[in-house]
PDB file of C-alpha atoms in Angstrom:
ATOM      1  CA  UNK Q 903      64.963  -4.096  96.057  1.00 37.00           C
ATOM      2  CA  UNK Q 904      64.908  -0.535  97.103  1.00 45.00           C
ATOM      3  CA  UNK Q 905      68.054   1.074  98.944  1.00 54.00           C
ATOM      4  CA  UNK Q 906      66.010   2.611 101.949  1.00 58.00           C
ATOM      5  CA  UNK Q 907      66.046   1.582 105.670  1.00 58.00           C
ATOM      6  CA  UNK Q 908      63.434  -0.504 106.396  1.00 63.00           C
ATOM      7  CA  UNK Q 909      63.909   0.662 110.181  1.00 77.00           C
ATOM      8  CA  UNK Q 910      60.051   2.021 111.271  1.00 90.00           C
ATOM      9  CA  UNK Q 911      59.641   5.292 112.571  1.00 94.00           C
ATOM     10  CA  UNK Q 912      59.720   6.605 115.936  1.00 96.00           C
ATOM     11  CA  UNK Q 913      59.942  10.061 115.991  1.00 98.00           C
ATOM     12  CA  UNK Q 914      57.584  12.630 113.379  1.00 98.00           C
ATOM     13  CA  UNK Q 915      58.894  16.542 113.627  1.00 98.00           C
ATOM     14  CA  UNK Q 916      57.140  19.345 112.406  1.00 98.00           C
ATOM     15  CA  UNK Q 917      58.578  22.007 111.122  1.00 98.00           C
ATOM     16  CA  UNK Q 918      57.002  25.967 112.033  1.00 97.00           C
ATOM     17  CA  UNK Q 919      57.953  28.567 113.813  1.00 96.00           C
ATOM     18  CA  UNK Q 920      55.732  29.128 117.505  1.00 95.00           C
ATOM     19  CA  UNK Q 921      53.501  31.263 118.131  1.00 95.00           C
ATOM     20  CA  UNK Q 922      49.954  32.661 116.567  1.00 94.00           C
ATOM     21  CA  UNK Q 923      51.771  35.162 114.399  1.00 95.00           C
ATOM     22  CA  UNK Q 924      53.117  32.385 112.009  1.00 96.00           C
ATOM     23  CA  UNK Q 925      50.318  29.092 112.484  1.00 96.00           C
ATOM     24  CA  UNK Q 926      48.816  30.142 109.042  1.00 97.00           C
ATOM     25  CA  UNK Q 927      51.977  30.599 107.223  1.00 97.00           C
ATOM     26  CA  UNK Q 928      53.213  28.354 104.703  1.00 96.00           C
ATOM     27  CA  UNK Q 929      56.378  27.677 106.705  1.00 96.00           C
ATOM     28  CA  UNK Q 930      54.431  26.047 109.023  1.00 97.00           C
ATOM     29  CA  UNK Q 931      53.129  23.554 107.263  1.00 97.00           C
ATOM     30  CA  UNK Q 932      55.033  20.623 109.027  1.00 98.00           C
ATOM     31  CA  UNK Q 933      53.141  21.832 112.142  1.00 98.00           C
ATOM     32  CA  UNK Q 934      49.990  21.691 110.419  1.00 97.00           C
ATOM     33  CA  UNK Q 935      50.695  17.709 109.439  1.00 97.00           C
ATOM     34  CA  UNK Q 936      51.654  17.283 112.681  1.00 98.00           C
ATOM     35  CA  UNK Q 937      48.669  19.183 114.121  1.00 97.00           C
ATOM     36  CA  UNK Q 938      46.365  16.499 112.304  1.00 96.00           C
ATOM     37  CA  UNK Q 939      48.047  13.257 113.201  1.00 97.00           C
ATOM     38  CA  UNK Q 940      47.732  14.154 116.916  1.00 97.00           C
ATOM     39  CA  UNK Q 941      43.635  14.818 116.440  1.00 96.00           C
ATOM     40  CA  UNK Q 942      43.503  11.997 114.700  1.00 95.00           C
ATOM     41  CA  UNK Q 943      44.885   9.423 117.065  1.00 95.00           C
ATOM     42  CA  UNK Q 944      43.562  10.920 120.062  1.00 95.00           C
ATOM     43  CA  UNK Q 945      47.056  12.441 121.155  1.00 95.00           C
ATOM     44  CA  UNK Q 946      47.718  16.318 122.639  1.00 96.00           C
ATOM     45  CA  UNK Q 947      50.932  18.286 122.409  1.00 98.00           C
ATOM     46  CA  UNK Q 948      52.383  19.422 125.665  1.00 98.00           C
ATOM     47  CA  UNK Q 949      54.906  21.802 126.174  1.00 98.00           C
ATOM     48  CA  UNK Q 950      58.282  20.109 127.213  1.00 97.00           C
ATOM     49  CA  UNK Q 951      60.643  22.362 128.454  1.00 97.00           C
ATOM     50  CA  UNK Q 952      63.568  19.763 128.041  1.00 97.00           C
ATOM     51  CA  UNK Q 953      62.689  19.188 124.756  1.00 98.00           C
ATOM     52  CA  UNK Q 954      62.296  22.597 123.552  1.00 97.00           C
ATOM     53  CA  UNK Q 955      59.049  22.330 122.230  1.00 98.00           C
ATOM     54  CA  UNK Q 956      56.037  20.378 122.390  1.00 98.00           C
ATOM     55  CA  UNK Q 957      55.170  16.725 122.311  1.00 98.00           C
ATOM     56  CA  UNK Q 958      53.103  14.452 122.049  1.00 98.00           C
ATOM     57  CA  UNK Q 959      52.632  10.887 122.184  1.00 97.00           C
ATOM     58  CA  UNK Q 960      50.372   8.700 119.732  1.00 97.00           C
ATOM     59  CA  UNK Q 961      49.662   5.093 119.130  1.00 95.00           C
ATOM     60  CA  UNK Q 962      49.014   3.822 115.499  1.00 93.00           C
ATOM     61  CA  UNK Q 963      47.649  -0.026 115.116  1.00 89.00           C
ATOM     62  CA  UNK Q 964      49.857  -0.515 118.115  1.00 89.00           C
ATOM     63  CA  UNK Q 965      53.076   1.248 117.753  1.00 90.00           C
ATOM     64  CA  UNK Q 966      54.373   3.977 119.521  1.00 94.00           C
ATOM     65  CA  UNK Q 967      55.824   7.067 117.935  1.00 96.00           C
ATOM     66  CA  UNK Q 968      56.437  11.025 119.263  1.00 98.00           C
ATOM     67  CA  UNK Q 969      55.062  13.432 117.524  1.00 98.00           C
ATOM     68  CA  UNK Q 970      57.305  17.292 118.306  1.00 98.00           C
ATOM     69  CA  UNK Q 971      56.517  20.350 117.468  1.00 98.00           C
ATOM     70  CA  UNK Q 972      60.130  22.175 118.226  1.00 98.00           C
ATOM     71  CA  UNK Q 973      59.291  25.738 119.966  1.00 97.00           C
ATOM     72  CA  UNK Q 974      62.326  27.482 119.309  1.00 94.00           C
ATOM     73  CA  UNK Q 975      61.571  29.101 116.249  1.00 93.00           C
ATOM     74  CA  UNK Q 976      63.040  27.304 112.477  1.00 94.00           C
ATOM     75  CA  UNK Q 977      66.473  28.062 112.718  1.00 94.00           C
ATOM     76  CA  UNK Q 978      67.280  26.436 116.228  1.00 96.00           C
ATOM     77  CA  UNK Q 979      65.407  23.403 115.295  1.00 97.00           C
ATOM     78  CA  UNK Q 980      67.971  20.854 115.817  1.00 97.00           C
ATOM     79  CA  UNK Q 981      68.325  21.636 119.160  1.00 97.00           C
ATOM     80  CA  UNK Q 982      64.962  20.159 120.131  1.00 98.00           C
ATOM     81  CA  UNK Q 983      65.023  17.014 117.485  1.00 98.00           C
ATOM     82  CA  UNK Q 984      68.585  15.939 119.004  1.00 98.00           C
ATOM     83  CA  UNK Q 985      67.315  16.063 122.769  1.00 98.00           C
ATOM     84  CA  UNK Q 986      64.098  14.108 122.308  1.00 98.00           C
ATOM     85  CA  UNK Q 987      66.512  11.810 120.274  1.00 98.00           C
ATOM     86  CA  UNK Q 988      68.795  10.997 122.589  1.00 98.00           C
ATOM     87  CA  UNK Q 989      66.741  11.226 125.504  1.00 98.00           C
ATOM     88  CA  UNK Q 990      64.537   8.426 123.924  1.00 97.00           C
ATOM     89  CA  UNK Q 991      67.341   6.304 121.921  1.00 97.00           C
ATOM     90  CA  UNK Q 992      65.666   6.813 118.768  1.00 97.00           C
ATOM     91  CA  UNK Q 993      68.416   6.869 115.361  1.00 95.00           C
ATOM     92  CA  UNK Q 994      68.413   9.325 112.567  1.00 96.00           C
ATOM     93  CA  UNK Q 995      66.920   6.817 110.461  1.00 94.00           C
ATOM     94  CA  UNK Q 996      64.042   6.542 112.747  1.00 96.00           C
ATOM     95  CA  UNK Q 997      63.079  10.371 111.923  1.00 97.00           C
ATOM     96  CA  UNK Q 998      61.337  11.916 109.926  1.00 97.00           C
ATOM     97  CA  UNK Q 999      61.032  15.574 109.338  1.00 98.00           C
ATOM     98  CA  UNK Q1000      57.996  17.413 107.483  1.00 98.00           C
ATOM     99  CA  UNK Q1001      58.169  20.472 106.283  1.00 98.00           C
ATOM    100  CA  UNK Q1002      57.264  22.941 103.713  1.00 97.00           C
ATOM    101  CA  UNK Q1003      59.358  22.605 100.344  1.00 97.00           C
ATOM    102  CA  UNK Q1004      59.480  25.420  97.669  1.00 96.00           C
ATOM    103  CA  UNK Q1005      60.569  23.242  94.763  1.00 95.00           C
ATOM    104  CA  UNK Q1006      56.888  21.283  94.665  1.00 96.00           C
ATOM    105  CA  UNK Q1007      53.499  22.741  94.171  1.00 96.00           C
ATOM    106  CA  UNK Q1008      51.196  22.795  96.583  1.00 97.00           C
ATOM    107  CA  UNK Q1009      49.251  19.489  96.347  1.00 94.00           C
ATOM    108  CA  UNK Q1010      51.589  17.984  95.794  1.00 95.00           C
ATOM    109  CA  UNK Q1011      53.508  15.872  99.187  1.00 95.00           C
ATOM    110  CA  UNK Q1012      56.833  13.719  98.458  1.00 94.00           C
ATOM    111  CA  UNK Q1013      58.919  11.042 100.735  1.00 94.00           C
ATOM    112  CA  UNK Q1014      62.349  11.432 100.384  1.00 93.00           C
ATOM    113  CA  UNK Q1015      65.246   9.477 102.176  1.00 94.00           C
ATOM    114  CA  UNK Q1016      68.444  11.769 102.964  1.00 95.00           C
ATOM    115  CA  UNK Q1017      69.933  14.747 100.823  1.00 94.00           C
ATOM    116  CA  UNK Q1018      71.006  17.973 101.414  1.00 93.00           C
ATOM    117  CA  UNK Q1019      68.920  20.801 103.149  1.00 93.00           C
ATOM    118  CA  UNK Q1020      68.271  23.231  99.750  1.00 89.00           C
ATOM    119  CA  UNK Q1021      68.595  26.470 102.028  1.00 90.00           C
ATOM    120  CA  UNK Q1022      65.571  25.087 104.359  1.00 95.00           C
ATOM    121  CA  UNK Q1023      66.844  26.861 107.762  1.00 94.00           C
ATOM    122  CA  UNK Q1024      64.830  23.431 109.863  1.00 97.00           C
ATOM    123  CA  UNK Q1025      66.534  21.276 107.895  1.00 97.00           C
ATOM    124  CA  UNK Q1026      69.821  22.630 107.769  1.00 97.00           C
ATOM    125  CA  UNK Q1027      69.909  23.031 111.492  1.00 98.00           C
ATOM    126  CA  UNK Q1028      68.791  19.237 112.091  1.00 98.00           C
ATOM    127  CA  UNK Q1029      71.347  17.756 109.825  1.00 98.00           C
ATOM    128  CA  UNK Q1030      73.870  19.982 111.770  1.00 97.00           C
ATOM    129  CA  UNK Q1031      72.586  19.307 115.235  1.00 97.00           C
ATOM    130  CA  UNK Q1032      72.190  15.401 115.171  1.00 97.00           C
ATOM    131  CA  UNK Q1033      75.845  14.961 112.804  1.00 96.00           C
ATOM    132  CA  UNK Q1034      73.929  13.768 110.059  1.00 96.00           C
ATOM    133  CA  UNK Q1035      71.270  14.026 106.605  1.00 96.00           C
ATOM    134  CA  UNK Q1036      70.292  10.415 106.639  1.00 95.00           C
ATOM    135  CA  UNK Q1037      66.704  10.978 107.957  1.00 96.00           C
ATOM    136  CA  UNK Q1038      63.728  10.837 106.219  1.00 96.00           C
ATOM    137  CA  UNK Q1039      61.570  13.966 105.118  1.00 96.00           C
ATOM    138  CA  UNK Q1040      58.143  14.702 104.016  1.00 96.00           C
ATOM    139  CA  UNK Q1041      58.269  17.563 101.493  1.00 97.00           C
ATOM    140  CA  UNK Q1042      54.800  19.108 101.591  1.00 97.00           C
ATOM    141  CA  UNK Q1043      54.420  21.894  98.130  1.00 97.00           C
ATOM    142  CA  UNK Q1044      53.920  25.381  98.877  1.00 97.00           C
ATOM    143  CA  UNK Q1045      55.432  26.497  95.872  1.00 96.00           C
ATOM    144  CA  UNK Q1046      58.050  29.309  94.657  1.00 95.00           C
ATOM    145  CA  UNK Q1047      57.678  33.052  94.542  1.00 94.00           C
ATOM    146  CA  UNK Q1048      59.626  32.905  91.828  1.00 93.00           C
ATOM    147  CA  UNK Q1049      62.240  35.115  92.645  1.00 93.00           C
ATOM    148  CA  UNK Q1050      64.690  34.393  95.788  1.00 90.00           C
ATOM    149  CA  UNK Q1051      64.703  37.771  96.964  1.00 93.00           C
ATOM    150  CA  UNK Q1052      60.984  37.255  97.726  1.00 94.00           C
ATOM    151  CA  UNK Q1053      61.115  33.896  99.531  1.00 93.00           C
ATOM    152  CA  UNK Q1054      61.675  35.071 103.138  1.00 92.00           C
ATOM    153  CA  UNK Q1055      58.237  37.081 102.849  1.00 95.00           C
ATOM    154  CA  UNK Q1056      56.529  34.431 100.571  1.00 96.00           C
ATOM    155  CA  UNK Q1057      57.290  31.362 103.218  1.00 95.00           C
ATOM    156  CA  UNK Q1058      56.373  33.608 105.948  1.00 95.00           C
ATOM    157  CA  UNK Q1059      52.958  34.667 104.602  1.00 97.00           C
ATOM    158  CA  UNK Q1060      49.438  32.742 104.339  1.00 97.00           C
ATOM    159  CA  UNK Q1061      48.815  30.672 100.685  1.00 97.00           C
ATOM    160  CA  UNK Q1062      45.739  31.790  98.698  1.00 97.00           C
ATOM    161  CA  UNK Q1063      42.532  29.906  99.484  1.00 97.00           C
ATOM    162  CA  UNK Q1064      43.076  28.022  96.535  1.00 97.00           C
ATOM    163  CA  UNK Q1065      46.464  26.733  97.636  1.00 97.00           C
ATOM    164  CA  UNK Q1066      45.547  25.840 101.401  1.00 97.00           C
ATOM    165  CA  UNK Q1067      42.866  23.747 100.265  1.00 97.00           C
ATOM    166  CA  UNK Q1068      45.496  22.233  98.024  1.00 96.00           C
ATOM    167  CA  UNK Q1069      48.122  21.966 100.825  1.00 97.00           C
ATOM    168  CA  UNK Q1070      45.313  20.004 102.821  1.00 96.00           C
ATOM    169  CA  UNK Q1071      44.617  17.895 100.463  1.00 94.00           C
ATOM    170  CA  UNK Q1072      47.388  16.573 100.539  1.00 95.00           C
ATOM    171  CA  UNK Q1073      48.077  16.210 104.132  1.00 96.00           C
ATOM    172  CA  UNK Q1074      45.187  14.140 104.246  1.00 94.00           C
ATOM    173  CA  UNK Q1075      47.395  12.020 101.569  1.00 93.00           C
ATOM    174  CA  UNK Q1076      50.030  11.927 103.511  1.00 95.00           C
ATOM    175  CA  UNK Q1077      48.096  11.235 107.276  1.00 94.00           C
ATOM    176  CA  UNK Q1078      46.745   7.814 105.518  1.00 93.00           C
ATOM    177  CA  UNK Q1079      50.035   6.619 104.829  1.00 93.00           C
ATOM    178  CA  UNK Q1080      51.316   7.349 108.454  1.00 94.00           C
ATOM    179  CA  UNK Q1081      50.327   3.045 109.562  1.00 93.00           C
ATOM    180  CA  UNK Q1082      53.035   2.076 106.340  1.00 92.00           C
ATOM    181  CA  UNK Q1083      55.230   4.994 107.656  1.00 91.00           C
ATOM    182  CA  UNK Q1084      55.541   3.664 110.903  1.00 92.00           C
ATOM    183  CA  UNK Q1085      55.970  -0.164 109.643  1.00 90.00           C
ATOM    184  CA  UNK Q1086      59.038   0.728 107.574  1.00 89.00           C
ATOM    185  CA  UNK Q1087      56.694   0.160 104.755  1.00 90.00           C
ATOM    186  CA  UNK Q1088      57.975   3.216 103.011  1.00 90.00           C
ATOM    187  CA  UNK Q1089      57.466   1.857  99.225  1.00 90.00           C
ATOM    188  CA  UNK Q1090      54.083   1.466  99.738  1.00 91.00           C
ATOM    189  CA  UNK Q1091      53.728   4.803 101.379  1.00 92.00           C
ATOM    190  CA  UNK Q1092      55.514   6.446  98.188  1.00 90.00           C
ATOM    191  CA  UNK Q1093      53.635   5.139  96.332  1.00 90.00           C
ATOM    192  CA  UNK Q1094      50.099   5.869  97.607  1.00 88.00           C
ATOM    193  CA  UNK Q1095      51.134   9.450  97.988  1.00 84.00           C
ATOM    194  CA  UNK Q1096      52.722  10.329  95.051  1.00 74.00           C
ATOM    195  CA  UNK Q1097      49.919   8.787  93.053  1.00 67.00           C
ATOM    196  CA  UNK Q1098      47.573  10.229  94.068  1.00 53.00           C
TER     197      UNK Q1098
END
């Protein structure tokens, strides 16, 4: 019997920073996921100033769950993923964060329960902001530069053809397991993804 919460969830967050300067960077991929999952059930993002980003509101085989898109650039992140939180009762467990992950190559999308932030500014200022790392977080590849020196430039530049088409790819992984996602059905989700 696995160890994860079998709680469903509520609340999806996309990682990016705003603005049309950074949509085609690689550390906006979590707002790309995002992005789809609201064109695909039928949902729009609207800007929420009490929220500190945008958000949107989607029904999947009939549960509910947010989809936000924080607006105050990577670093402030938590500030918008603790407001909608509490504003709408929904736990840490209930969460889950997706963003772009230098340790995978692109292609390649994981499911991951808890851990540490592994320098990942969003991340870092989530676990900070709502007390707590016991969330759960879609690690979409974008790959290293291979040096850290380069990685501020590298996440905030555009992947090669080659590796956006590879990035999509597996978002489209990723959007079919969002009906198991929001069941709690997460071993089946892992499964479909990372198999594929």
């Amino acid at each position: 019997m696995s160890s994860h919460p079998t709680q469903s969830i509520r609340l999806i967050v996309g990682l990016g920073n705003p603005g049309a300067d950074y949509a085609a960077t690689r550390h906006n991929a979590g707002f790309w996921w995002v992005d789809r999952l609201a064109e695909r059930y039928g949902g729009s993002f609207r800007s929420e100033s009490k929220f500190h980003g945008q958000v949107c509101r989607i029904q999947v085989d009939g549960r509910e769950c947010w989809l936000l898109k924080p607006g105050t650039f990577m670093n402030r992140s938590g500030q918008s993923v603790s407001s909608l939180a509490k504003y709408y009762k929904i736990g840490l467990d209930e969460i889950l964060v997706a963003h772009d992950e230098l340790d995978l190559s692109p292609g390649v999308v994981r499911l991951k329960f808890g851990g540490g932030h592994a320098g990942h500014n969003g991340l870092r200022d989530i676990i900070s902001a709502m007390g707590g790392r016991d969330f759960w977080r879609l690690r979409i590849g974008i790959d290293h530069p291979g040096n850290a020196r380069e990685v501020v430039n590298y996440v905030l530049g555009r992947p090669s053809r080659q590796d956006g088409e590879a990035i999509e790819r597996a978002l489209d992984g990723a959007e079919r397991v969002l009906p198991e996602l929001l069941q709690g059905r997460f071993q089946l989700a892992m499964n479909a993804m990372h198999s594929g």
